[in-house]
Coordinates of N, CA and C in Angstrom, one line a residue:
M23 N 114.1 298.1 116.9 CA 114.8 297.0 116.6 C 114.0 296.0 115.9
S24 N 114.6 295.5 115.2 CA 113.9 294.5 114.4 C 113.8 293.2 115.1
A25 N 112.9 292.7 114.6 CA 112.7 291.3 115.1 C 113.6 290.3 114.4
R26 N 114.7 290.5 114.7 CA 115.7 289.6 114.1 C 115.9 288.5 115.0
T27 N 116.0 287.4 114.6 CA 116.2 286.3 115.5 C 117.8 286.1 115.5
K28 N 118.1 285.9 116.7 CA 119.4 285.8 116.9 C 119.8 284.3 116.7
T29 N 120.7 284.0 116.0 CA 121.0 282.7 115.7 C 122.3 282.5 116.4
T30 N 122.5 281.4 117.1 CA 123.6 281.1 117.8 C 124.3 280.0 117.0
P31 N 125.5 280.2 116.9 CA 126.2 279.1 116.1 C 126.2 277.8 116.9
P32 N 126.1 276.7 116.2 CA 126.0 275.4 117.0 C 127.3 275.2 117.7
K33 N 127.2 274.6 118.8 CA 128.3 274.3 119.7 C 128.9 273.1 119.2
P34 N 130.2 273.1 119.1 CA 130.9 271.9 118.7 C 130.7 270.9 119.9
Q35 N 130.5 269.6 119.4 CA 130.4 268.6 120.4 C 131.7 268.4 121.1
Q36 N 131.6 268.2 122.4 CA 132.9 268.0 123.1 C 133.2 266.5 123.1
R37 N 134.3 266.3 122.7 CA 134.8 264.8 122.6 C 135.4 264.4 124.0
K38 N 135.0 263.2 124.4 CA 135.6 262.6 125.6 C 136.9 262.1 125.3
P39 N 137.8 262.1 126.2 CA 139.1 261.5 125.9 C 139.0 260.1 125.7
E40 N 139.5 259.5 124.6 CA 139.5 258.1 124.4 C 140.5 257.4 125.2
R41 N 139.9 256.3 125.7 CA 140.8 255.3 126.5 C 141.3 254.3 125.5
A42 N 142.3 253.6 126.0 CA 142.9 252.6 125.2 C 141.9 251.5 124.9
S43 N 141.7 251.3 123.7 CA 140.6 250.3 123.3 C 140.9 248.8 123.8
G44 N 142.1 248.5 124.0 CA 142.5 247.1 124.3 C 142.5 246.9 125.8
A45 N 142.4 247.8 126.7 CA 142.6 247.7 128.1 C 141.4 246.9 128.8
G46 N 140.2 247.1 128.2 CA 139.0 246.4 128.8 C 139.0 244.9 128.7
P47 N 139.2 244.3 127.6 CA 139.3 242.9 127.4 C 140.5 242.2 128.2
I48 N 141.6 242.9 128.1 CA 142.8 242.4 128.8 C 142.5 242.3 130.4
A49 N 141.9 243.3 130.9 CA 141.6 243.3 132.3 C 140.6 242.2 132.7
F50 N 139.7 242.0 131.8 CA 138.6 241.0 132.0 C 139.3 239.6 132.0
F51 N 140.2 239.4 131.0 CA 140.8 238.0 131.0 C 141.8 237.8 132.2
V52 N 142.5 238.9 132.5 CA 143.4 238.8 133.8 C 142.6 238.5 135.0
A53 N 141.5 239.1 135.1 CA 140.6 238.8 136.3 C 140.0 237.4 136.2
L54 N 139.7 236.9 135.0 CA 139.2 235.6 134.8 C 140.2 234.6 135.2
F55 N 141.5 234.8 134.7 CA 142.6 233.9 135.0 C 142.8 233.8 136.6
I56 N 142.8 235.0 137.3 CA 143.0 235.0 138.7 C 141.9 234.2 139.4
I57 N 140.7 234.4 139.0 CA 139.5 233.7 139.6 C 139.7 232.2 139.3
A58 N 140.2 231.8 138.1 CA 140.3 230.3 137.8 C 141.5 229.8 138.6
L59 N 142.6 230.4 138.8 CA 143.6 230.0 139.8 C 143.1 229.8 141.2
G60 N 142.3 230.8 141.6 CA 141.8 230.7 143.0 C 140.9 229.5 143.1
L61 N 140.0 229.2 142.1 CA 139.2 228.0 142.2 C 139.9 226.8 142.2
I62 N 141.0 226.7 141.3 CA 141.9 225.5 141.3 C 142.5 225.3 142.7
Q63 N 143.0 226.3 143.3 CA 143.6 226.1 144.6 C 142.5 225.8 145.7
L64 N 141.4 226.3 145.6 CA 140.3 225.9 146.5 C 139.9 224.5 146.4
V65 N 139.7 224.1 145.1 CA 139.3 222.6 144.8 C 140.5 221.7 145.3
S66 N 141.7 222.0 145.0 CA 142.8 221.1 145.5 C 142.9 221.1 147.0
T67 N 142.6 222.2 147.7 CA 142.6 222.2 149.1 C 141.5 221.3 149.7
F68 N 140.3 221.4 149.1 CA 139.2 220.5 149.6 C 139.5 219.1 149.3
H69 N 140.1 218.8 148.1 CA 140.5 217.4 147.8 C 141.5 216.9 148.8
T70 N 142.5 217.7 149.1 CA 143.4 217.2 150.1 C 142.8 217.0 151.5
Y71 N 141.9 217.9 151.8 CA 141.1 217.7 153.0 C 140.4 216.5 153.1
A72 N 139.6 216.1 152.0 CA 138.8 214.9 151.9 C 139.7 213.7 152.0
L73 N 140.9 213.7 151.3 CA 141.8 212.5 151.5 C 142.3 212.4 152.8
N74 N 142.7 213.5 153.5 CA 143.2 213.4 154.9 C 142.2 212.9 155.8
L75 N 140.9 213.4 155.6 CA 139.8 212.9 156.5 C 139.6 211.4 156.3
S76 N 139.5 210.9 155.1 CA 139.3 209.5 154.9 C 140.5 208.7 155.5
E77 N 141.8 209.1 155.3 CA 142.9 208.5 155.9 C 142.8 208.5 157.5
L78 N 142.3 209.6 158.0 CA 142.1 209.7 159.5 C 141.1 208.7 160.0
N79 N 140.0 208.5 159.2 CA 139.0 207.6 159.6 C 139.5 206.2 159.5
A80 N 140.2 205.8 158.4 CA 140.9 204.6 158.3 C 141.8 204.2 159.5
L81 N 142.6 205.2 159.8 CA 143.5 205.0 160.9 C 142.7 204.9 162.3
K82 N 141.6 205.5 162.5 CA 140.9 205.4 163.7 C 140.3 203.9 163.7
K83 N 139.8 203.4 162.6 CA 139.2 202.0 162.5 C 140.4 201.1 162.8
Q84 N 141.6 201.3 162.3 CA 142.7 200.4 162.5 C 143.1 200.4 163.9
E85 N 143.0 201.6 164.6 CA 143.4 201.8 165.9 C 142.4 201.0 166.8
S86 N 141.1 201.1 166.5 CA 140.1 200.4 167.3 C 140.3 198.9 167.2
S87 N 140.6 198.4 165.9 CA 140.8 196.9 165.8 C 142.1 196.5 166.5
L88 N 143.1 197.3 166.6 CA 144.3 196.9 167.2 C 144.1 197.0 168.7
V89 N 143.3 197.9 169.2 CA 142.9 198.0 170.7 C 142.2 196.7 171.1
A90 N 141.2 196.3 170.2 CA 140.4 195.1 170.5 C 141.4 193.9 170.4
Q91 N 142.3 193.8 169.5 CA 143.3 192.7 169.4 C 144.2 192.6 170.7
K92 N 144.6 193.9 171.1 CA 145.5 194.0 172.2 C 144.7 193.4 173.5
Q93 N 143.5 193.8 173.6 CA 142.6 193.3 174.7 C 142.5 191.9 174.7
E94 N 142.3 191.3 173.5 CA 142.1 189.8 173.4 C 143.4 189.1 173.8
L95 N 144.5 189.7 173.4 CA 145.9 189.1 173.7 C 146.1 189.2 175.2
E96 N 145.7 190.3 175.8 CA 145.9 190.4 177.2 C 145.0 189.5 177.9
N97 N 143.8 189.3 177.5 CA 142.9 188.3 178.1 C 143.5 186.9 178.0
N98 N 144.1 186.6 176.9 CA 144.8 185.2 176.6 C 146.0 185.1 177.7
I99 N 146.7 186.2 177.8 CA 147.8 186.1 178.8 C 147.3 185.8 180.2
E100 N 146.2 186.5 180.5 CA 145.6 186.3 181.9 C 145.1 185.0 182.0
R101 N 144.5 184.4 180.9 CA 144.0 183.0 180.9 C 145.1 182.0 181.1
W102 N 146.2 182.2 180.4 CA 147.3 181.2 180.6 C 148.0 181.4 181.8
N103 N 147.9 182.5 182.5 CA 148.5 182.7 183.9 C 147.6 181.9 184.9
D104 N 146.4 181.5 184.6 CA 145.5 180.7 185.5 C 145.9 179.2 185.4
D105 N 146.2 178.6 186.6 CA 146.6 177.2 186.6 C 145.5 176.3 186.1
A106 N 144.3 176.6 186.4 CA 143.1 175.8 186.1 C 143.0 175.8 184.6
Y107 N 143.2 176.8 183.9 CA 143.1 176.9 182.5 C 144.2 176.2 181.8
V108 N 145.4 176.3 182.3 CA 146.5 175.5 181.8 C 146.3 174.0 182.0
T109 N 145.8 173.6 183.1 CA 145.5 172.2 183.4 C 144.5 171.7 182.4
A110 N 143.3 172.4 182.2 CA 142.3 172.0 181.3 C 142.8 171.9 179.8
Q111 N 143.7 172.9 179.4 CA 144.3 172.9 178.1 C 145.2 171.7 177.9
A112 N 146.0 171.4 179.0 CA 146.9 170.2 178.9 C 146.1 169.0 178.7
R113 N 145.0 168.8 179.5 CA 144.2 167.6 179.4 C 143.5 167.5 178.0
E114 N 143.0 168.6 177.6 CA 142.2 168.6 176.3 C 143.2 168.5 175.0
R115 N 144.2 169.3 175.0 CA 145.0 169.2 173.8 C 146.1 168.2 173.8
L116 N 146.7 167.9 174.9 CA 147.7 166.9 174.9 C 147.4 165.6 175.5
G117 N 146.2 165.5 176.1 CA 145.8 164.2 176.7 C 146.5 163.9 178.0
Y118 N 147.0 164.9 178.8 CA 147.6 164.6 180.0 C 146.6 164.2 181.0
V119 N 147.0 163.4 182.0 CA 146.2 162.9 183.0 C 146.9 163.1 184.4
F120 N 146.2 163.1 185.4 CA 146.8 163.2 186.8 C 147.3 161.8 187.2
P121 N 148.2 161.7 188.1 CA 148.6 160.4 188.5 C 147.4 159.7 189.2
G122 N 147.3 158.4 188.9 CA 146.2 157.6 189.4 C 145.0 157.6 188.4
E123 N 144.9 158.5 187.5 CA 143.8 158.5 186.5 C 144.1 157.6 185.3
Q124 N 143.2 157.1 184.6 CA 143.3 156.3 183.5 C 142.9 157.0 182.3
A125 N 143.7 157.2 181.3 CA 143.4 157.9 180.1 C 142.6 157.0 179.1
I126 N 141.5 157.5 178.6 CA 140.8 156.9 177.6 C 140.7 157.7 176.4
R127 N 141.1 157.2 175.3 CA 141.0 157.9 174.0 C 140.1 157.2 173.1
V128 N 139.1 157.9 172.6 CA 138.1 157.3 171.7 C 138.7 157.5 170.3
E129 N 138.9 156.4 169.6 CA 139.5 156.4 168.3 C 138.5 156.9 167.2
H130 N 137.3 156.5 167.4 CA 136.3 156.9 166.4 C 135.1 157.6 167.1
P131 N 135.1 158.9 167.3 CA 134.1 159.5 168.2 C 132.7 159.4 167.5
E132 N 132.6 159.2 166.2 CA 131.3 159.1 165.6 C 130.6 157.8 166.1
A133 N 131.3 156.8 166.5 CA 130.7 155.6 167.0 C 130.1 155.9 168.4
V134 N 130.7 156.8 169.1 CA 130.2 157.2 170.5 C 129.0 158.1 170.4
T135 N 129.1 159.0 169.4 CA 128.0 160.0 169.3 C 126.9 159.6 168.5
G136 N 126.9 158.4 168.0 CA 125.8 157.9 167.2 C 125.9 158.1 165.7
G137 N 127.1 158.3 165.2 CA 127.3 158.4 163.8 C 127.4 157.1 163.1
V138 N 128.2 156.9 162.3 CA 128.4 155.7 161.5 C 128.9 154.6 162.5
Q139 N 128.2 153.4 162.5 CA 128.6 152.3 163.4 C 129.3 151.3 162.7
R140 N 130.3 150.7 163.2 CA 131.1 149.7 162.5 C 131.0 148.4 163.4
T141 N 131.0 147.4 162.7 CA 130.9 146.0 163.3 C 132.4 145.6 163.5
Q142 N 132.6 144.6 164.5 CA 133.9 144.1 164.7 C 134.5 143.4 163.4
E143 N 133.6 142.8 162.7 CA 134.1 142.0 161.5 C 134.7 142.9 160.5
S144 N 134.1 144.1 160.2 CA 134.6 145.0 159.2 C 135.9 145.6 159.7
N145 N 136.1 145.8 161.0 CA 137.3 146.3 161.5 C 138.5 145.3 161.4
D146 N 138.0 144.1 161.6 CA 139.1 143.0 161.5 C 139.6 142.8 160.1
T147 N 138.8 142.9 159.1 CA 139.3 142.7 157.7 C 140.1 143.9 157.3
G148 N 140.0 145.1 157.8 CA 140.8 146.2 157.4 C 140.2 146.9 156.3
T149 N 139.2 146.5 155.5 CA 138.6 147.1 154.5 C 137.1 147.3 154.8
S150 N 136.8 148.5 154.9 CA 135.4 148.9 155.2 C 134.9 149.8 154.1
G151 N 133.7 149.4 153.5 CA 133.1 150.2 152.4 C 132.8 151.6 152.8
D152 N 132.6 151.9 154.1 CA 132.2 153.3 154.5 C 133.3 154.0 155.2
S153 N 134.5 153.6 155.1 CA 135.6 154.2 155.8 C 135.9 155.5 155.1
K154 N 136.2 156.5 156.0 CA 136.5 157.8 155.5 C 138.0 158.1 155.6
L155 N 138.6 158.4 154.4 CA 140.0 158.7 154.4 C 140.1 160.2 154.1
P156 N 141.3 160.8 154.4 CA 141.5 162.2 154.0 C 141.3 162.3 152.5
W157 N 141.0 163.5 152.0 CA 140.7 163.6 150.5 C 142.0 163.2 149.7
Y158 N 143.1 163.5 150.2 CA 144.3 163.1 149.4 C 144.6 161.7 149.4
S159 N 144.3 161.0 150.5 CA 144.4 159.5 150.5 C 143.3 158.9 149.6
E160 N 142.1 159.4 149.6 CA 141.1 158.9 148.7 C 141.4 159.1 147.3
L161 N 142.0 160.3 146.9 CA 142.5 160.5 145.6 C 143.6 159.6 145.1
A162 N 144.6 159.4 146.1 CA 145.7 158.4 145.7 C 145.0 157.1 145.6
Y163 N 144.1 156.7 146.3 CA 143.5 155.3 146.3 C 142.7 155.2 144.9
A164 N 142.0 156.3 144.6 CA 141.2 156.2 143.3 C 142.2 156.1 142.1
F165 N 143.3 156.9 142.1 CA 144.4 156.7 141.1 C 144.9 155.4 141.0
G166 N 145.2 154.7 142.2 CA 145.8 153.4 142.2 C 144.8 152.4 141.7
Q167 N 143.5 152.5 142.1 CA 142.5 151.6 141.7 C 142.3 151.7 140.2
S168 N 142.3 152.9 139.6 CA 142.2 153.2 138.2 C 143.3 152.5 137.4
D169 N 144.5 152.7 138.0 CA 145.7 152.2 137.3 C 145.6 150.6 137.3
T170 N 145.2 150.0 138.4 CA 145.1 148.6 138.6 C 144.0 148.0 137.6
D171 N 142.9 148.7 137.4 CA 141.9 148.3 136.5 C 142.4 148.4 135.0
R172 N 143.1 149.4 134.7 CA 143.6 149.6 133.4 C 144.6 148.6 133.1
H173 N 145.5 148.3 134.0 CA 146.6 147.3 133.8 C 145.9 146.0 133.6
D174 N 144.9 145.5 134.4 CA 144.2 144.3 134.3 C 143.6 144.2 132.9
A175 N 142.9 145.3 132.5 CA 142.2 145.2 131.2 C 143.3 145.1 130.1
Q176 N 144.3 145.7 130.1 CA 145.4 145.6 129.1 C 146.0 144.2 129.0
T177 N 146.3 143.7 130.1 CA 146.8 142.3 130.1 C 145.8 141.3 129.6
K178 N 144.6 141.5 129.8 CA 143.5 140.6 129.3 C 143.4 140.8 127.8
N179 N 143.6 142.0 127.3 CA 143.4 142.3 125.8 C 144.6 142.2 125.0
G180 N 145.6 141.6 125.5 CA 146.8 141.4 124.6 C 148.1 142.0 125.0
G181 N 148.2 142.5 126.3 CA 149.5 142.9 126.7 C 149.7 144.4 126.4
T182 N 150.8 144.8 126.8 CA 151.2 146.2 126.5 C 152.5 146.3 125.7
A183 N 152.7 147.4 125.1 CA 153.9 147.7 124.3 C 155.0 148.1 125.3
S184 N 156.2 148.3 124.8 CA 157.3 148.6 125.7 C 157.2 150.0 126.3
D185 N 156.4 150.9 125.7 CA 156.3 152.2 126.2 C 155.0 152.3 127.2
G186 N 154.4 151.2 127.5 CA 153.3 151.2 128.4 C 151.9 151.4 127.7
Q187 N 151.9 151.6 126.4 CA 150.7 151.8 125.7 C 150.2 150.4 125.2
P188 N 148.9 150.2 124.9 CA 148.4 149.0 124.4 C 149.1 148.6 123.1
A189 N 149.3 147.4 122.9 CA 150.0 146.9 121.8 C 149.1 147.0 120.6
D190 N 147.8 146.8 120.6 CA 146.9 146.9 119.4 C 145.8 147.8 119.8
K191 N 146.0 149.1 119.3 CA 144.9 150.1 119.6 C 143.7 149.8 118.8
A192 N 143.8 149.3 117.6 CA 142.6 149.0 116.9 C 141.7 148.0 117.6
G193 N 142.3 146.9 118.1 CA 141.6 146.0 118.9 C 141.0 146.5 120.1
Q194 N 141.7 147.5 120.7 CA 141.0 148.1 121.9 C 139.8 148.9 121.6
E195 N 139.8 149.6 120.5 CA 138.7 150.4 120.2 C 137.5 149.6 119.8
E196 N 137.7 148.4 119.3 CA 136.6 147.5 118.9 C 135.9 146.9 120.1
Q197 N 136.5 146.8 121.2 CA 135.9 146.1 122.3 C 134.9 147.1 122.9
A198 N 133.8 146.6 123.5 CA 132.8 147.3 124.2 C 133.3 147.7 125.5
P199 N 133.1 148.9 126.0 CA 133.5 149.3 127.4 C 132.9 148.4 128.4
T200 N 133.6 148.1 129.5 CA 133.0 147.3 130.5 C 132.8 148.1 131.7
Q201 N 131.8 147.6 132.5 CA 131.5 148.2 133.8 C 132.5 147.6 134.9
G202 N 132.2 148.1 136.1 CA 133.2 147.6 137.2 C 133.1 146.2 137.5
D203 N 131.9 145.6 137.2 CA 131.7 144.1 137.5 C 132.1 143.2 136.3
G204 N 132.6 143.8 135.3 CA 133.1 143.0 134.2 C 132.1 142.8 133.0
T205 N 130.9 143.2 133.2 CA 129.9 143.0 132.2 C 130.0 144.1 131.1
A206 N 129.6 143.9 130.0 CA 129.7 144.9 128.9 C 128.6 146.0 129.1
A207 N 129.0 147.2 128.9 CA 128.0 148.3 129.1 C 127.2 148.4 127.8
Q208 N 125.9 148.7 128.1 CA 124.9 148.8 126.9 C 124.8 150.2 126.3

């Protein structure tokens, strides 16, 4: 035999069956969509949990404040059921006295406690430079005083027109402003 080399014909390559080329990306996006929906549900659940927890804490605080208020009101009821407390409140708030006692009401407590002292002469005249009026009375007094000063100044300077305005505005502007004692301001 001869040394012939045996040649074998090349084997044809075996082809693998082809899968649908679009199935891989579609499955990936479907899985991604499902994961996104799951995350959205999870986040909304935690958000709802956080809101409910904060509402629960707020309601617990409100409950504790209401319990404290209830306790305070019950203490007030117990206090008002005590005859000694009612007597003390009647004496303090309403000025009640027992029969045989003489009521003394201090008109100006600052005089007793060492505050502003007033002499009998200033009380007799009715006008005291250091008298304290409520703010609304002081405001009304200031407006009245201002109107009186203005009226006096207008009558000295030539009267008023029928509408309450000065008759001669030019003459009023030429005058020097005056101080409270009537002297001209510099």
